[in-house]
Amino acid sequence: MFEIVFFLVQLTGLIIGSFIAALTWRMPRKISIAKGRSFCPRCRKKISWYDNIPVISFFLLSGRCRRCRQKISPRYPLIEVFTALTFGILFFKFGLTLEFAYYAVLSIFLISIFVIDLEKMLIPDELVFSGLLIVITYLLIFGSTHIYAYLLTGFVSAVFFLLVTLVTRGKGMGLGDAKLALLLGSIVGPYIALYTFTLSFVVGALVGIFLIMIGKAQLKKPIPFGPFMVLGFFISLILNGIVY
């Protein structure tokens, strides 16, 4: 029974990952996700359902559009697999519980933020505040005795990142990072926040040093910090758990 449920969770992750891949491509380009099926950016032809099966279609098509033979970015299967893995890890951590559903829904917003910030150095307000609305709703229903502590943690986290932005004049952080800190701080609460954001800085520093060493980044060239904040959150969630 466990294997069947795990398979269904992974399959759901792949399908949602396909949605995230489309969303994160369209949102920065101001294209509504409600505008029908996915289409090839080059020939503009809509992609048939059998060419849009998560991961499988990418390999069956050898990574190219069936009609114009334009290369399909590997971002699509990567996002799909990453989302499926995230859902699988959350399932192992929480089982088929309310906590699993809560974090799985939040992961949709966080993975979307991760991708968009990584690709465009942009953290959309729609994703941050939609996620925050889910957090507040969850706290009101299931964690009423902690809601003020968790929301205060989000506020303090946002103020800290805002101060870093002001001190560095936007070179070290951006306003989007402060807004993301508001969301993440409200999720993790006062006991895990410091651990989460410390992890974000450590992972960010290590990756930044590595990229500089291999010539993929420069000291004066900004690197999006949002993805490291999201990674810090997922690592702290997996290693420590977050209890309301």
PDB file of C-alpha atoms in Angstrom:
ATOM      1  CA  MET A   1       0.000   0.000   0.000  1.00  0.00           C
ATOM      2  CA  PHE A   2       2.835   2.368   0.877  1.00  0.00           C
ATOM      3  CA  GLU A   3       4.473   1.814  -2.505  1.00  0.00           C
ATOM      4  CA  ILE A   4       1.231   2.603  -4.344  1.00  0.00           C
ATOM      5  CA  VAL A   5       0.665   5.821  -2.392  1.00  0.00           C
ATOM      6  CA  PHE A   6       4.302   6.836  -2.856  1.00  0.00           C
ATOM      7  CA  PHE A   7       4.015   6.255  -6.615  1.00  0.00           C
ATOM      8  CA  LEU A   8       0.866   8.389  -6.773  1.00  0.00           C
ATOM      9  CA  VAL A   9       2.570  11.145  -4.776  1.00  0.00           C
ATOM     10  CA  GLN A  10       5.538  11.104  -7.157  1.00  0.00           C
ATOM     11  CA  LEU A  11       3.239  11.108 -10.179  1.00  0.00           C
ATOM     12  CA  THR A  12       1.358  14.075  -8.747  1.00  0.00           C
ATOM     13  CA  GLY A  13       4.688  15.823  -8.237  1.00  0.00           C
ATOM     14  CA  LEU A  14       5.641  15.265 -11.874  1.00  0.00           C
ATOM     15  CA  ILE A  15       2.304  16.661 -13.098  1.00  0.00           C
ATOM     16  CA  ILE A  16       2.516  19.691 -10.809  1.00  0.00           C
ATOM     17  CA  GLY A  17       6.147  20.125 -11.856  1.00  0.00           C
ATOM     18  CA  SER A  18       4.978  20.356 -15.464  1.00  0.00           C
ATOM     19  CA  PHE A  19       2.553  23.082 -14.396  1.00  0.00           C
ATOM     20  CA  ILE A  20       5.325  24.920 -12.532  1.00  0.00           C
ATOM     21  CA  ALA A  21       7.592  24.729 -15.585  1.00  0.00           C
ATOM     22  CA  ALA A  22       4.910  26.389 -17.714  1.00  0.00           C
ATOM     23  CA  LEU A  23       4.007  28.932 -15.024  1.00  0.00           C
ATOM     24  CA  THR A  24       7.598  30.021 -14.446  1.00  0.00           C
ATOM     25  CA  TRP A  25       8.143  30.490 -18.181  1.00  0.00           C
ATOM     26  CA  ARG A  26       4.940  32.461 -18.710  1.00  0.00           C
ATOM     27  CA  MET A  27       4.788  34.627 -15.584  1.00  0.00           C
ATOM     28  CA  PRO A  28       7.929  36.745 -16.249  1.00  0.00           C
ATOM     29  CA  ARG A  29       6.669  37.251 -19.822  1.00  0.00           C
ATOM     30  CA  LYS A  30       3.228  38.401 -18.629  1.00  0.00           C
ATOM     31  CA  ILE A  31       1.502  35.473 -20.343  1.00  0.00           C
ATOM     32  CA  SER A  32      -1.501  34.146 -18.439  1.00  0.00           C
ATOM     33  CA  ILE A  33      -1.302  30.503 -17.403  1.00  0.00           C
ATOM     34  CA  ALA A  34      -4.999  30.305 -18.288  1.00  0.00           C
ATOM     35  CA  LYS A  35      -4.277  30.824 -21.999  1.00  0.00           C
ATOM     36  CA  GLY A  36      -4.578  27.211 -23.041  1.00  0.00           C
ATOM     37  CA  ARG A  37      -2.015  24.470 -23.534  1.00  0.00           C
ATOM     38  CA  SER A  38       1.716  24.915 -23.743  1.00  0.00           C
ATOM     39  CA  PHE A  39       3.173  25.993 -27.073  1.00  0.00           C
ATOM     40  CA  CYS A  40       6.558  26.026 -28.773  1.00  0.00           C
ATOM     41  CA  PRO A  41       8.248  29.439 -28.357  1.00  0.00           C
ATOM     42  CA  ARG A  42       9.615  29.222 -31.909  1.00  0.00           C
ATOM     43  CA  CYS A  43       6.806  27.918 -34.150  1.00  0.00           C
ATOM     44  CA  ARG A  44       4.037  28.945 -31.700  1.00  0.00           C
ATOM     45  CA  LYS A  45       2.178  25.682 -32.311  1.00  0.00           C
ATOM     46  CA  LYS A  46       0.297  24.208 -29.367  1.00  0.00           C
ATOM     47  CA  ILE A  47       1.878  21.100 -27.922  1.00  0.00           C
ATOM     48  CA  SER A  48      -0.302  17.995 -28.111  1.00  0.00           C
ATOM     49  CA  TRP A  49      -1.032  16.136 -24.884  1.00  0.00           C
ATOM     50  CA  TYR A  50       1.079  13.160 -25.926  1.00  0.00           C
ATOM     51  CA  ASP A  51       4.051  15.480 -26.398  1.00  0.00           C
ATOM     52  CA  ASN A  52       3.500  17.041 -22.994  1.00  0.00           C
ATOM     53  CA  ILE A  53       3.834  13.994 -20.735  1.00  0.00           C
ATOM     54  CA  PRO A  54       6.211  14.943 -17.893  1.00  0.00           C
ATOM     55  CA  VAL A  55       9.814  13.805 -18.475  1.00  0.00           C
ATOM     56  CA  ILE A  56       8.824  10.987 -20.856  1.00  0.00           C
ATOM     57  CA  SER A  57       7.896  13.221 -23.805  1.00  0.00           C
ATOM     58  CA  PHE A  58      11.176  15.136 -23.516  1.00  0.00           C
ATOM     59  CA  PHE A  59      13.198  11.971 -24.093  1.00  0.00           C
ATOM     60  CA  LEU A  60      10.851  10.501 -26.711  1.00  0.00           C
ATOM     61  CA  LEU A  61      11.216  13.715 -28.713  1.00  0.00           C
ATOM     62  CA  SER A  62      14.996  13.777 -28.143  1.00  0.00           C
ATOM     63  CA  GLY A  63      14.581  17.192 -26.552  1.00  0.00           C
ATOM     64  CA  ARG A  64      13.161  18.849 -29.685  1.00  0.00           C
ATOM     65  CA  CYS A  65       9.825  20.222 -30.868  1.00  0.00           C
ATOM     66  CA  ARG A  66       8.017  17.684 -33.053  1.00  0.00           C
ATOM     67  CA  ARG A  67       7.157  20.316 -35.707  1.00  0.00           C
ATOM     68  CA  CYS A  68      10.023  22.795 -36.015  1.00  0.00           C
ATOM     69  CA  ARG A  69      12.769  20.707 -34.313  1.00  0.00           C
ATOM     70  CA  GLN A  70      13.635  23.573 -31.993  1.00  0.00           C
ATOM     71  CA  LYS A  71      15.543  22.371 -28.943  1.00  0.00           C
ATOM     72  CA  ILE A  72      13.428  22.052 -25.807  1.00  0.00           C
ATOM     73  CA  SER A  73      15.098  23.474 -22.729  1.00  0.00           C
ATOM     74  CA  PRO A  74      16.104  20.838 -20.156  1.00  0.00           C
ATOM     75  CA  ARG A  75      14.559  23.140 -17.548  1.00  0.00           C
ATOM     76  CA  TYR A  76      11.238  21.351 -18.090  1.00  0.00           C
ATOM     77  CA  PRO A  77      12.227  17.800 -17.079  1.00  0.00           C
ATOM     78  CA  LEU A  78      14.519  19.188 -14.362  1.00  0.00           C
ATOM     79  CA  ILE A  79      11.684  21.155 -12.740  1.00  0.00           C
ATOM     80  CA  GLU A  80       9.352  18.173 -13.066  1.00  0.00           C
ATOM     81  CA  VAL A  81      11.828  15.786 -11.439  1.00  0.00           C
ATOM     82  CA  PHE A  82      12.755  18.286  -8.713  1.00  0.00           C
ATOM     83  CA  THR A  83       9.093  18.782  -7.824  1.00  0.00           C
ATOM     84  CA  ALA A  84       8.469  15.028  -7.768  1.00  0.00           C
ATOM     85  CA  LEU A  85      11.489  14.523  -5.493  1.00  0.00           C
ATOM     86  CA  THR A  86      10.268  17.306  -3.197  1.00  0.00           C
ATOM     87  CA  PHE A  87       6.840  15.712  -2.928  1.00  0.00           C
ATOM     88  CA  GLY A  88       8.460  12.320  -2.273  1.00  0.00           C
ATOM     89  CA  ILE A  89      10.679  13.683   0.508  1.00  0.00           C
ATOM     90  CA  LEU A  90       7.744  15.502   2.111  1.00  0.00           C
ATOM     91  CA  PHE A  91       5.757  12.267   1.991  1.00  0.00           C
ATOM     92  CA  PHE A  92       8.559  10.363   3.732  1.00  0.00           C
ATOM     93  CA  LYS A  93       8.812  13.148   6.312  1.00  0.00           C
ATOM     94  CA  PHE A  94       5.132  13.642   7.158  1.00  0.00           C
ATOM     95  CA  GLY A  95       3.237  10.743   5.608  1.00  0.00           C
ATOM     96  CA  LEU A  96      -0.155  11.309   4.041  1.00  0.00           C
ATOM     97  CA  THR A  97      -1.133  13.964   6.587  1.00  0.00           C
ATOM     98  CA  LEU A  98      -2.380  17.518   6.782  1.00  0.00           C
ATOM     99  CA  GLU A  99       1.216  18.718   7.229  1.00  0.00           C
ATOM    100  CA  PHE A 100       2.190  16.978   4.004  1.00  0.00           C
ATOM    101  CA  ALA A 101      -0.631  18.673   2.100  1.00  0.00           C
ATOM    102  CA  TYR A 102       0.276  22.059   3.608  1.00  0.00           C
ATOM    103  CA  TYR A 103       3.957  21.913   2.736  1.00  0.00           C
ATOM    104  CA  ALA A 104       3.263  20.348  -0.665  1.00  0.00           C
ATOM    105  CA  VAL A 105       1.045  23.298  -1.596  1.00  0.00           C
ATOM    106  CA  LEU A 106       3.602  25.795  -0.285  1.00  0.00           C
ATOM    107  CA  SER A 107       6.345  24.009  -2.230  1.00  0.00           C
ATOM    108  CA  ILE A 108       4.514  24.871  -5.469  1.00  0.00           C
ATOM    109  CA  PHE A 109       4.958  28.574  -4.705  1.00  0.00           C
ATOM    110  CA  LEU A 110       8.495  28.191  -3.383  1.00  0.00           C
ATOM    111  CA  ILE A 111       9.774  26.119  -6.315  1.00  0.00           C
ATOM    112  CA  SER A 112       8.202  28.656  -8.688  1.00  0.00           C
ATOM    113  CA  ILE A 113       9.998  31.474  -6.847  1.00  0.00           C
ATOM    114  CA  PHE A 114      13.236  29.464  -6.950  1.00  0.00           C
ATOM    115  CA  VAL A 115      13.043  29.039 -10.731  1.00  0.00           C
ATOM    116  CA  ILE A 116      11.951  32.567 -11.639  1.00  0.00           C
ATOM    117  CA  ASP A 117      14.533  34.234  -9.402  1.00  0.00           C
ATOM    118  CA  LEU A 118      17.258  31.940 -10.704  1.00  0.00           C
ATOM    119  CA  GLU A 119      16.389  32.655 -14.329  1.00  0.00           C
ATOM    120  CA  LYS A 120      15.206  36.281 -14.195  1.00  0.00           C
ATOM    121  CA  MET A 121      16.406  37.617 -10.794  1.00  0.00           C
ATOM    122  CA  LEU A 122      12.783  38.383 -10.021  1.00  0.00           C
ATOM    123  CA  ILE A 123      10.529  37.332  -7.135  1.00  0.00           C
ATOM    124  CA  PRO A 124       6.895  37.935  -8.149  1.00  0.00           C
ATOM    125  CA  ASP A 125       4.681  39.501  -5.499  1.00  0.00           C
ATOM    126  CA  GLU A 126       1.785  37.295  -6.649  1.00  0.00           C
ATOM    127  CA  LEU A 127       3.630  34.152  -5.564  1.00  0.00           C
ATOM    128  CA  VAL A 128       4.893  35.560  -2.269  1.00  0.00           C
ATOM    129  CA  PHE A 129       1.583  36.980  -1.059  1.00  0.00           C
ATOM    130  CA  SER A 130      -0.484  34.054  -2.328  1.00  0.00           C
ATOM    131  CA  GLY A 131       1.784  31.783  -0.299  1.00  0.00           C
ATOM    132  CA  LEU A 132       1.479  34.100   2.693  1.00  0.00           C
ATOM    133  CA  LEU A 133      -2.315  33.942   2.437  1.00  0.00           C
ATOM    134  CA  ILE A 134      -2.134  30.142   2.630  1.00  0.00           C
ATOM    135  CA  VAL A 135       0.137  30.358   5.680  1.00  0.00           C
ATOM    136  CA  ILE A 136      -2.168  32.786   7.500  1.00  0.00           C
ATOM    137  CA  THR A 137      -5.223  30.664   6.692  1.00  0.00           C
ATOM    138  CA  TYR A 138      -3.482  27.522   7.969  1.00  0.00           C
ATOM    139  CA  LEU A 139      -2.357  29.274  11.158  1.00  0.00           C
ATOM    140  CA  LEU A 140      -5.816  30.666  11.814  1.00  0.00           C
ATOM    141  CA  ILE A 141      -7.429  27.241  11.487  1.00  0.00           C
ATOM    142  CA  PHE A 142      -4.812  24.900  12.942  1.00  0.00           C
ATOM    143  CA  GLY A 143      -2.308  27.015  14.859  1.00  0.00           C
ATOM    144  CA  SER A 144      -4.228  29.882  16.445  1.00  0.00           C
ATOM    145  CA  THR A 145      -2.100  29.903  19.618  1.00  0.00           C
ATOM    146  CA  HIS A 146       1.064  30.482  17.562  1.00  0.00           C
ATOM    147  CA  ILE A 147      -0.148  32.786  14.806  1.00  0.00           C
ATOM    148  CA  TYR A 148       1.232  35.997  16.306  1.00  0.00           C
ATOM    149  CA  ALA A 149       4.649  34.483  16.995  1.00  0.00           C
ATOM    150  CA  TYR A 150       4.926  33.121  13.471  1.00  0.00           C
ATOM    151  CA  LEU A 151       3.734  36.293  11.749  1.00  0.00           C
ATOM    152  CA  LEU A 152       6.017  38.381  13.972  1.00  0.00           C
ATOM    153  CA  THR A 153       8.908  36.146  12.941  1.00  0.00           C
ATOM    154  CA  GLY A 154       8.044  36.830   9.310  1.00  0.00           C
ATOM    155  CA  PHE A 155       7.934  40.573   9.957  1.00  0.00           C
ATOM    156  CA  VAL A 156      11.269  40.622  11.806  1.00  0.00           C
ATOM    157  CA  SER A 157      12.867  38.490   9.074  1.00  0.00           C
ATOM    158  CA  ALA A 158      11.612  40.884   6.398  1.00  0.00           C
ATOM    159  CA  VAL A 159      12.923  43.910   8.322  1.00  0.00           C
ATOM    160  CA  PHE A 160      16.344  42.277   8.664  1.00  0.00           C
ATOM    161  CA  PHE A 161      16.605  41.570   4.948  1.00  0.00           C
ATOM    162  CA  LEU A 162      15.305  45.047   4.174  1.00  0.00           C
ATOM    163  CA  LEU A 163      18.066  46.559   6.327  1.00  0.00           C
ATOM    164  CA  VAL A 164      20.641  44.438   4.489  1.00  0.00           C
ATOM    165  CA  THR A 165      19.209  45.740   1.205  1.00  0.00           C
ATOM    166  CA  LEU A 166      19.468  49.354   2.384  1.00  0.00           C
ATOM    167  CA  VAL A 167      22.976  48.945   3.796  1.00  0.00           C
ATOM    168  CA  THR A 168      24.279  47.289   0.619  1.00  0.00           C
ATOM    169  CA  ARG A 169      22.236  49.653  -1.575  1.00  0.00           C
ATOM    170  CA  GLY A 170      20.619  46.723  -3.309  1.00  0.00           C
ATOM    171  CA  LYS A 171      23.901  45.034  -4.221  1.00  0.00           C
ATOM    172  CA  GLY A 172      23.669  42.258  -1.643  1.00  0.00           C
ATOM    173  CA  MET A 173      19.917  41.810  -1.438  1.00  0.00           C
ATOM    174  CA  GLY A 174      16.780  43.081  -3.114  1.00  0.00           C
ATOM    175  CA  LEU A 175      13.295  43.993  -1.967  1.00  0.00           C
ATOM    176  CA  GLY A 176      12.081  40.674  -3.348  1.00  0.00           C
ATOM    177  CA  ASP A 177      14.353  38.876  -0.868  1.00  0.00           C
ATOM    178  CA  ALA A 178      12.810  40.843   2.005  1.00  0.00           C
ATOM    179  CA  LYS A 179       9.318  39.867   0.861  1.00  0.00           C
ATOM    180  CA  LEU A 180      10.376  36.229   0.539  1.00  0.00           C
ATOM    181  CA  ALA A 181      11.809  36.430   4.081  1.00  0.00           C
ATOM    182  CA  LEU A 182       8.365  37.572   5.240  1.00  0.00           C
ATOM    183  CA  LEU A 183       6.839  34.426   3.760  1.00  0.00           C
ATOM    184  CA  LEU A 184       9.516  31.995   4.944  1.00  0.00           C
ATOM    185  CA  GLY A 185       9.727  33.499   8.425  1.00  0.00           C
ATOM    186  CA  SER A 186       5.966  33.163   8.796  1.00  0.00           C
ATOM    187  CA  ILE A 187       6.181  29.501   7.780  1.00  0.00           C
ATOM    188  CA  VAL A 188       9.051  28.387  10.002  1.00  0.00           C
ATOM    189  CA  GLY A 189       8.321  30.493  13.083  1.00  0.00           C
ATOM    190  CA  PRO A 190      10.657  31.739  15.825  1.00  0.00           C
ATOM    191  CA  TYR A 191      12.402  28.453  16.623  1.00  0.00           C
ATOM    192  CA  ILE A 192      13.623  27.587  13.137  1.00  0.00           C
ATOM    193  CA  ALA A 193      13.986  30.993  11.443  1.00  0.00           C
ATOM    194  CA  LEU A 194      17.593  31.653  12.487  1.00  0.00           C
ATOM    195  CA  TYR A 195      18.618  28.155  11.415  1.00  0.00           C
ATOM    196  CA  THR A 196      16.817  28.510   8.082  1.00  0.00           C
ATOM    197  CA  PHE A 197      18.349  31.843   7.124  1.00  0.00           C
ATOM    198  CA  THR A 198      21.808  30.879   8.394  1.00  0.00           C
ATOM    199  CA  LEU A 199      21.659  27.857   6.103  1.00  0.00           C
ATOM    200  CA  SER A 200      20.646  30.162   3.251  1.00  0.00           C
ATOM    201  CA  PHE A 201      23.712  32.367   3.752  1.00  0.00           C
ATOM    202  CA  VAL A 202      26.058  29.378   4.133  1.00  0.00           C
ATOM    203  CA  VAL A 203      24.758  27.609   1.017  1.00  0.00           C
ATOM    204  CA  GLY A 204      24.761  30.889  -0.916  1.00  0.00           C
ATOM    205  CA  ALA A 205      28.342  31.643   0.095  1.00  0.00           C
ATOM    206  CA  LEU A 206      29.588  28.170  -0.808  1.00  0.00           C
ATOM    207  CA  VAL A 207      27.855  28.170  -4.193  1.00  0.00           C
ATOM    208  CA  GLY A 208      29.037  31.724  -4.881  1.00  0.00           C
ATOM    209  CA  ILE A 209      32.654  30.824  -4.104  1.00  0.00           C
ATOM    210  CA  PHE A 210      32.403  27.731  -6.291  1.00  0.00           C
ATOM    211  CA  LEU A 211      30.958  29.716  -9.220  1.00  0.00           C
ATOM    212  CA  ILE A 212      33.700  32.323  -8.908  1.00  0.00           C
ATOM    213  CA  MET A 213      36.379  29.604  -8.831  1.00  0.00           C
ATOM    214  CA  ILE A 214      35.115  28.022 -12.052  1.00  0.00           C
ATOM    215  CA  GLY A 215      34.659  31.411 -13.727  1.00  0.00           C
ATOM    216  CA  LYS A 216      30.845  31.345 -13.864  1.00  0.00           C
ATOM    217  CA  ALA A 217      30.417  34.384 -11.593  1.00  0.00           C
ATOM    218  CA  GLN A 218      32.210  37.576 -10.627  1.00  0.00           C
ATOM    219  CA  LEU A 219      32.460  39.389  -7.297  1.00  0.00           C
ATOM    220  CA  LYS A 220      30.758  42.501  -8.645  1.00  0.00           C
ATOM    221  CA  LYS A 221      28.059  40.595 -10.505  1.00  0.00           C
ATOM    222  CA  PRO A 222      24.907  39.966  -8.422  1.00  0.00           C
ATOM    223  CA  ILE A 223      23.708  36.409  -7.826  1.00  0.00           C
ATOM    224  CA  PRO A 224      20.032  35.813  -7.020  1.00  0.00           C
ATOM    225  CA  PHE A 225      19.659  34.982  -3.336  1.00  0.00           C
ATOM    226  CA  GLY A 226      16.047  33.782  -3.419  1.00  0.00           C
ATOM    227  CA  PRO A 227      16.972  30.234  -4.515  1.00  0.00           C
ATOM    228  CA  PHE A 228      19.314  29.867  -1.528  1.00  0.00           C
ATOM    229  CA  MET A 229      16.574  31.062   0.829  1.00  0.00           C
ATOM    230  CA  VAL A 230      14.238  28.423  -0.596  1.00  0.00           C
ATOM    231  CA  LEU A 231      16.933  25.742  -0.294  1.00  0.00           C
ATOM    232  CA  GLY A 232      17.628  26.817   3.287  1.00  0.00           C
ATOM    233  CA  PHE A 233      13.941  26.420   4.047  1.00  0.00           C
ATOM    234  CA  PHE A 234      13.685  22.931   2.561  1.00  0.00           C
ATOM    235  CA  ILE A 235      16.862  21.760   4.300  1.00  0.00           C
ATOM    236  CA  SER A 236      15.677  23.046   7.682  1.00  0.00           C
ATOM    237  CA  LEU A 237      12.248  21.502   7.117  1.00  0.00           C
ATOM    238  CA  ILE A 238      13.699  18.100   6.273  1.00  0.00           C
ATOM    239  CA  LEU A 239      16.351  18.012   8.991  1.00  0.00           C
ATOM    240  CA  ASN A 240      14.408  19.597  11.835  1.00  0.00           C
ATOM    241  CA  GLY A 241      10.733  19.562  11.014  1.00  0.00           C
ATOM    242  CA  ILE A 242       8.506  22.513  11.793  1.00  0.00           C
ATOM    243  CA  VAL A 243       5.836  22.069  14.428  1.00  0.00           C
ATOM    244  CA  TYR A 244       2.996  24.491  15.017  1.00  0.00           C
TER     245      TYR A 244
END
